[in-house]
Amino acid sequence: MTSRIDLILTLADDELILGWRNSEWTGIAPFLEEDVAFSSIAQNEIGHARALYELAARELGTDADALAFDRPLDEYRSAPLVELRRLEWARTIARHWLYETADAIRLEALQAADDPELAGIAAKMGREEVYHRIHAEMWIDRLLASQEGRPRLDEALAELWPYALGVLDEDLRPELVRRVEAKLERVMPAVEPIGRDQHEAELAELLEEMTMVRRSAPAGAQW
Amino acid sequence: MTSRVFEVFRRERAGAPMQHAGSVVAPDARFAEIYAREQYGRRGESEALWLVPREAVGEIDEFVDEFDLKYRRVDGYSIKERLREARARAGTSLRDLPGGR
């Protein structure tokens, strides 16, 4: 498998798994407007995953659904950050913001790289991710300004920071540190990144649930 | 949590009037923009939205009619033909008006 396919699947897996995790708030987000907005963000992430899987599928001679649902767990390239199941709002917002910040850096690099097809899809994704990032940053501002929110956010950031560092490779990682520190106006601890060489235990449960319908459908079923 | 209500108006297509779509509850105008975008724009159903803080909306809810002036109402009374005749007499027509057809 080429490093290009590997890169596309890495992006796609991150978007698919995070989209799934974010969709776990549908119906139970803190209030109605946020429920709609966060569900919509989840749908966007899954839309990005689909576009990326389709791109990879064309080269691999398969289809997007097969890539999304039929691979064994150890072939998923998702970062542990997106695999974590943390149905707690401060952690959800902390992850959302850390991921969107890292994703922006990654998409900017792709747009600057010498691969017009990937640059094009990165630009399209970027135009939607702008709104995700605005949403995430507004929540960070809001939690930082609140007596109850700030310590809860800080606790969540402390837990998730090594995971966030694991989303990007060594070249791009310093930019993530720079942007996070600039927003929080404090220095983040220098910790060992939790990278893609491992998966969180809850990924297995997620894949089990995510592929349930596909596995139960008879071959050739049309949706 | 302190929240405000923002009334949302949407325009379905260019040239159509802004119509009240509903409202969003949000902590501030920036959140309201995100929420309105997701609730009233994500399916391509709007080409523009207006957001108005509810406290900025003026309301009139009293309409005095002490003398029961029912004759001001024109229900069931067609004036189209009579207007056309009147315009012909006056030598004016819709075509002569700014923006007329």
Coordinates of C-alpha atoms in Angstrom, one line a residue:
Chain A
M1 CA 0.0 0.0 0.0
T2 CA 1.4 3.4 -1.0
S3 CA 2.0 6.1 1.6
R4 CA -0.6 8.2 -0.2
I5 CA -3.3 5.6 0.3
D6 CA -2.1 5.3 3.9
L7 CA -2.4 9.0 4.4
I8 CA -6.0 9.1 2.9
L9 CA -7.1 6.2 5.1
T10 CA -5.6 7.9 8.1
L11 CA -7.6 11.0 7.5
A12 CA -10.8 9.0 6.6
D13 CA -10.6 6.8 9.7
D14 CA -10.1 9.8 12.0
E15 CA -13.1 11.6 10.5
L16 CA -15.3 8.4 10.6
I17 CA -14.5 7.5 14.1
L18 CA -14.8 11.0 15.5
G19 CA -18.0 11.5 13.5
W20 CA -19.4 8.4 15.1
R21 CA -18.3 9.5 18.6
N22 CA -19.7 13.0 18.2
S23 CA -23.0 11.5 17.0
E24 CA -23.3 9.7 20.3
W25 CA -24.6 13.1 21.7
T26 CA -27.5 13.2 19.3
G27 CA -30.7 13.6 21.4
I28 CA -28.8 14.1 24.7
A29 CA -26.6 17.1 24.1
P30 CA -26.9 19.8 26.8
F31 CA -29.6 21.7 25.0
L32 CA -31.6 21.6 21.8
E33 CA -29.6 24.0 19.6
E34 CA -26.3 22.4 20.6
D35 CA -27.8 19.0 19.8
V36 CA -28.6 20.0 16.3
A37 CA -25.3 21.8 15.7
F38 CA -23.2 19.0 17.1
S39 CA -25.1 16.3 15.2
S40 CA -24.6 18.3 12.1
I41 CA -20.9 18.5 12.7
A42 CA -20.8 14.7 13.2
Q43 CA -22.6 14.3 9.9
N44 CA -20.0 16.6 8.2
E45 CA -17.1 14.5 9.6
I46 CA -18.7 11.3 8.2
G47 CA -19.3 13.1 4.9
H48 CA -15.5 13.9 4.8
A49 CA -14.7 10.3 5.6
R50 CA -16.9 9.1 2.7
A51 CA -15.2 11.4 0.2
L52 CA -11.8 10.2 1.3
Y53 CA -12.8 6.5 1.3
E54 CA -14.1 6.9 -2.2
L55 CA -10.8 8.4 -3.3
A56 CA -8.9 5.5 -1.8
A57 CA -11.4 2.9 -3.0
R58 CA -10.9 4.0 -6.6
E59 CA -7.2 3.2 -6.4
L60 CA -7.7 0.0 -4.4
G61 CA -10.5 -1.3 -6.6
T62 CA -13.0 -1.5 -3.8
D63 CA -15.8 0.7 -2.5
A64 CA -16.1 3.2 0.3
D65 CA -18.4 1.0 2.5
A66 CA -15.9 -1.9 2.3
L67 CA -13.1 0.4 3.5
A68 CA -15.3 1.9 6.2
F69 CA -16.8 -1.3 7.6
D70 CA -15.1 -4.4 6.4
R71 CA -11.5 -4.0 7.6
P72 CA -10.2 -5.8 10.7
L73 CA -9.6 -3.6 13.7
D74 CA -5.8 -3.6 13.3
E75 CA -6.0 -2.1 9.9
Y76 CA -7.8 1.1 11.1
R77 CA -5.4 4.0 11.3
S78 CA -7.4 6.2 13.6
A79 CA -5.7 8.1 16.3
P80 CA -6.6 7.0 19.9
L81 CA -7.8 10.6 20.5
V82 CA -10.9 10.0 18.3
E83 CA -11.5 6.5 19.6
L84 CA -12.0 7.4 23.3
R85 CA -15.5 7.2 24.5
R86 CA -16.0 10.2 26.9
L87 CA -19.6 11.0 27.1
E88 CA -18.9 14.1 29.3
W89 CA -19.4 17.5 27.8
A90 CA -16.1 19.1 28.9
R91 CA -14.1 16.2 27.5
T92 CA -16.1 16.2 24.3
I93 CA -15.5 19.9 23.8
A94 CA -11.8 19.5 24.7
R95 CA -11.4 16.7 22.2
H96 CA -13.4 18.5 19.6
W97 CA -11.2 21.6 19.8
L98 CA -7.9 19.7 20.0
Y99 CA -8.9 17.6 17.0
E100 CA -10.1 20.5 14.9
T101 CA -7.0 22.5 15.7
A102 CA -4.8 19.5 14.7
D103 CA -6.9 18.8 11.7
A104 CA -6.6 22.4 10.4
I105 CA -2.8 22.1 10.5
R106 CA -2.9 18.8 8.6
L107 CA -5.4 20.1 6.0
E108 CA -3.2 23.3 5.5
A109 CA -0.2 21.0 4.9
L110 CA -2.2 18.9 2.4
Q111 CA -3.3 22.0 0.5
A112 CA 0.3 23.1 0.1
A113 CA 1.5 19.7 -0.9
D114 CA 2.1 18.7 -4.5
D115 CA -1.0 16.5 -5.0
P116 CA -3.8 18.4 -6.7
E117 CA -6.5 15.8 -5.9
L118 CA -5.7 15.6 -2.2
A119 CA -5.2 19.4 -2.1
G120 CA -8.7 19.8 -3.6
I121 CA -10.4 17.5 -1.2
A122 CA -8.5 19.1 1.7
A123 CA -9.7 22.5 0.6
K124 CA -13.3 21.3 0.4
M125 CA -13.0 19.8 3.9
G126 CA -11.3 22.9 5.2
R127 CA -14.3 25.1 4.1
E128 CA -16.6 23.1 6.4
E129 CA -14.1 22.6 9.1
V130 CA -13.8 26.3 9.5
Y131 CA -17.3 26.3 11.1
H132 CA -16.4 23.3 13.3
R133 CA -13.4 25.2 14.6
I134 CA -15.3 28.4 15.2
H135 CA -17.8 26.3 17.1
A136 CA -15.1 24.6 19.1
E137 CA -13.2 27.8 19.9
M138 CA -16.4 29.6 21.1
W139 CA -17.0 26.7 23.5
I140 CA -13.4 26.9 24.8
D141 CA -13.9 30.7 25.3
R142 CA -17.1 30.0 27.1
L143 CA -15.7 27.3 29.4
L144 CA -12.6 29.3 30.2
A145 CA -14.8 32.3 31.2
S146 CA -16.9 30.2 33.6
Q147 CA -16.0 29.3 37.2
E148 CA -17.4 25.9 36.8
G149 CA -16.3 25.3 33.3
R150 CA -12.6 26.3 33.5
P151 CA -11.5 23.6 36.0
R152 CA -13.5 20.9 34.1
L153 CA -12.0 22.0 30.8
D154 CA -8.5 22.0 32.3
E155 CA -8.9 18.5 33.7
A156 CA -10.2 17.3 30.3
L157 CA -7.3 19.0 28.5
A158 CA -4.8 17.4 30.9
E159 CA -6.2 13.9 30.1
L160 CA -6.4 14.4 26.4
W161 CA -3.2 16.4 25.6
P162 CA -1.0 13.3 25.0
Y163 CA -3.7 11.9 22.7
A164 CA -3.9 15.2 20.8
L165 CA -0.2 15.2 20.2
G166 CA -0.6 11.7 18.7
V167 CA -2.9 13.0 15.9
L168 CA 0.0 14.7 14.0
D169 CA 3.4 13.5 12.9
E170 CA 6.6 15.0 14.3
D171 CA 6.8 17.7 11.6
L172 CA 3.4 19.1 12.3
R173 CA 3.2 18.6 16.0
P174 CA 5.1 21.8 17.1
E175 CA 2.5 23.9 15.3
L176 CA -0.3 22.2 17.3
V177 CA 1.6 23.0 20.5
R178 CA 2.0 26.6 19.4
R179 CA -1.7 27.1 18.5
V180 CA -3.0 25.4 21.7
E181 CA -0.7 27.4 23.9
A182 CA -1.6 30.6 22.2
K183 CA -5.3 30.0 22.7
L184 CA -5.0 28.9 26.3
E185 CA -2.2 31.4 27.1
R186 CA -0.2 28.9 29.0
V187 CA 2.5 26.3 28.4
M188 CA 1.4 22.7 27.8
P189 CA 3.3 19.9 29.5
A190 CA 5.9 18.1 27.4
V191 CA 4.5 14.6 27.4
E192 CA 4.9 11.5 25.3
P193 CA 2.3 11.5 22.4
I194 CA -0.2 8.6 22.3
G195 CA 0.0 7.8 18.7
R196 CA -1.4 5.6 16.0
D197 CA 0.7 2.6 16.9
Q198 CA -2.0 1.5 19.3
H199 CA -5.7 1.5 19.6
E200 CA -8.0 2.2 22.6
A201 CA -9.9 -0.8 23.9
E202 CA -13.2 1.0 23.2
L203 CA -12.5 1.0 19.4
A204 CA -13.4 -2.7 19.3
E205 CA -16.9 -2.0 20.8
L206 CA -17.4 0.9 18.4
L207 CA -16.5 -1.2 15.4
E208 CA -18.8 -3.9 16.6
E209 CA -21.7 -1.5 16.9
M210 CA -20.8 0.4 13.7
T211 CA -20.7 -2.6 11.5
M212 CA -23.7 -4.4 13.0
V213 CA -26.2 -3.5 10.2
R214 CA -23.7 -4.1 7.5
R215 CA -22.8 -7.6 8.8
S216 CA -26.4 -8.5 9.2
A217 CA -27.4 -7.5 5.7
P218 CA -27.4 -10.2 3.0
A219 CA -24.8 -9.8 0.3
G220 CA -25.9 -7.5 -2.5
A221 CA -28.4 -5.6 -0.3
Q222 CA -29.1 -2.1 -1.7
W223 CA -29.8 0.9 0.5
Chain B
M1 CA -26.2 29.6 32.1
T2 CA -27.4 32.9 30.7
S3 CA -29.0 32.7 27.3
R4 CA -30.7 35.0 24.9
V5 CA -33.4 34.4 22.3
F6 CA -32.6 35.3 18.7
E7 CA -35.4 35.5 16.2
V8 CA -34.3 34.0 12.9
F9 CA -35.7 35.2 9.5
R10 CA -34.8 33.4 6.3
R11 CA -35.0 34.1 2.6
E12 CA -35.7 31.0 0.6
R13 CA -34.4 32.4 -2.7
A14 CA -33.1 35.6 -4.2
G15 CA -35.9 38.1 -4.5
A16 CA -38.2 36.4 -1.9
P17 CA -39.1 38.2 1.3
M18 CA -37.5 37.5 4.6
Q19 CA -39.9 35.4 6.6
H20 CA -39.8 34.4 10.2
A21 CA -38.3 30.9 10.5
G22 CA -38.2 30.4 14.2
S23 CA -35.8 31.2 17.0
V24 CA -32.6 30.0 18.6
V25 CA -31.6 30.2 22.2
A26 CA -27.9 30.9 22.5
P27 CA -25.4 32.5 25.0
D28 CA -24.4 35.2 22.6
A29 CA -24.6 36.4 19.0
R30 CA -21.7 34.2 17.8
F31 CA -23.3 31.0 19.1
A32 CA -26.6 32.1 17.7
E33 CA -25.0 32.4 14.2
I34 CA -23.7 28.9 14.4
Y35 CA -27.0 27.5 15.6
A36 CA -29.1 29.4 13.1
R37 CA -26.8 28.2 10.3
E38 CA -27.2 24.6 11.4
Q39 CA -31.0 24.8 12.0
Y40 CA -32.1 26.9 9.1
G41 CA -29.4 26.7 6.5
R42 CA -27.7 23.3 6.4
R43 CA -30.1 21.8 3.9
G44 CA -29.8 24.5 1.3
E45 CA -33.3 25.8 2.3
S46 CA -32.1 29.4 2.8
E47 CA -30.0 31.8 0.8
A48 CA -29.8 34.3 3.6
L49 CA -30.7 34.5 7.3
W50 CA -31.3 37.5 9.6
L51 CA -30.7 37.2 13.3
V52 CA -32.5 39.6 15.6
P53 CA -32.1 39.6 19.4
R54 CA -35.6 39.3 20.7
E55 CA -35.2 42.4 22.9
A56 CA -34.6 44.4 19.7
V57 CA -38.0 43.4 18.3
G58 CA -40.7 46.0 18.8
E59 CA -44.1 44.6 19.5
I60 CA -47.6 46.0 18.9
D61 CA -50.3 43.9 20.4
E62 CA -53.2 46.3 20.9
F63 CA -55.5 47.4 18.1
V64 CA -58.2 49.7 19.2
D65 CA -61.5 49.6 17.4
E66 CA -64.0 51.2 19.7
F67 CA -66.5 52.0 17.0
D68 CA -66.5 48.6 15.3
L69 CA -65.4 49.9 11.9
K70 CA -66.2 46.8 10.0
Y71 CA -66.4 48.7 6.7
R72 CA -62.7 49.0 6.7
R73 CA -62.5 45.4 5.9
V74 CA -62.8 44.5 2.2
D75 CA -63.5 40.7 2.5
G76 CA -65.2 39.4 -0.5
Y77 CA -65.0 42.7 -2.3
S78 CA -63.0 42.6 -5.6
I79 CA -61.3 45.8 -6.4
K80 CA -59.0 44.6 -9.2
E81 CA -61.3 45.5 -12.1
R82 CA -62.4 48.8 -10.6
L83 CA -58.7 49.8 -10.0
R84 CA -58.0 49.0 -13.6
E85 CA -60.8 51.3 -14.8
A86 CA -59.7 54.0 -12.5
R87 CA -56.2 53.9 -13.8
A88 CA -57.4 54.0 -17.3
R89 CA -59.5 57.2 -16.5
A90 CA -56.5 58.8 -14.8
G91 CA -54.1 57.8 -17.6
T92 CA -51.8 55.9 -15.2
S93 CA -50.9 52.3 -15.5
L94 CA -48.7 50.0 -13.5
R95 CA -46.3 50.1 -16.4
D96 CA -45.6 53.8 -15.7
L97 CA -44.7 53.2 -12.1
P98 CA -41.1 52.7 -11.0
G99 CA -40.5 48.9 -11.0
G100 CA -43.8 48.4 -12.9
R101 CA -44.5 45.6 -15.3

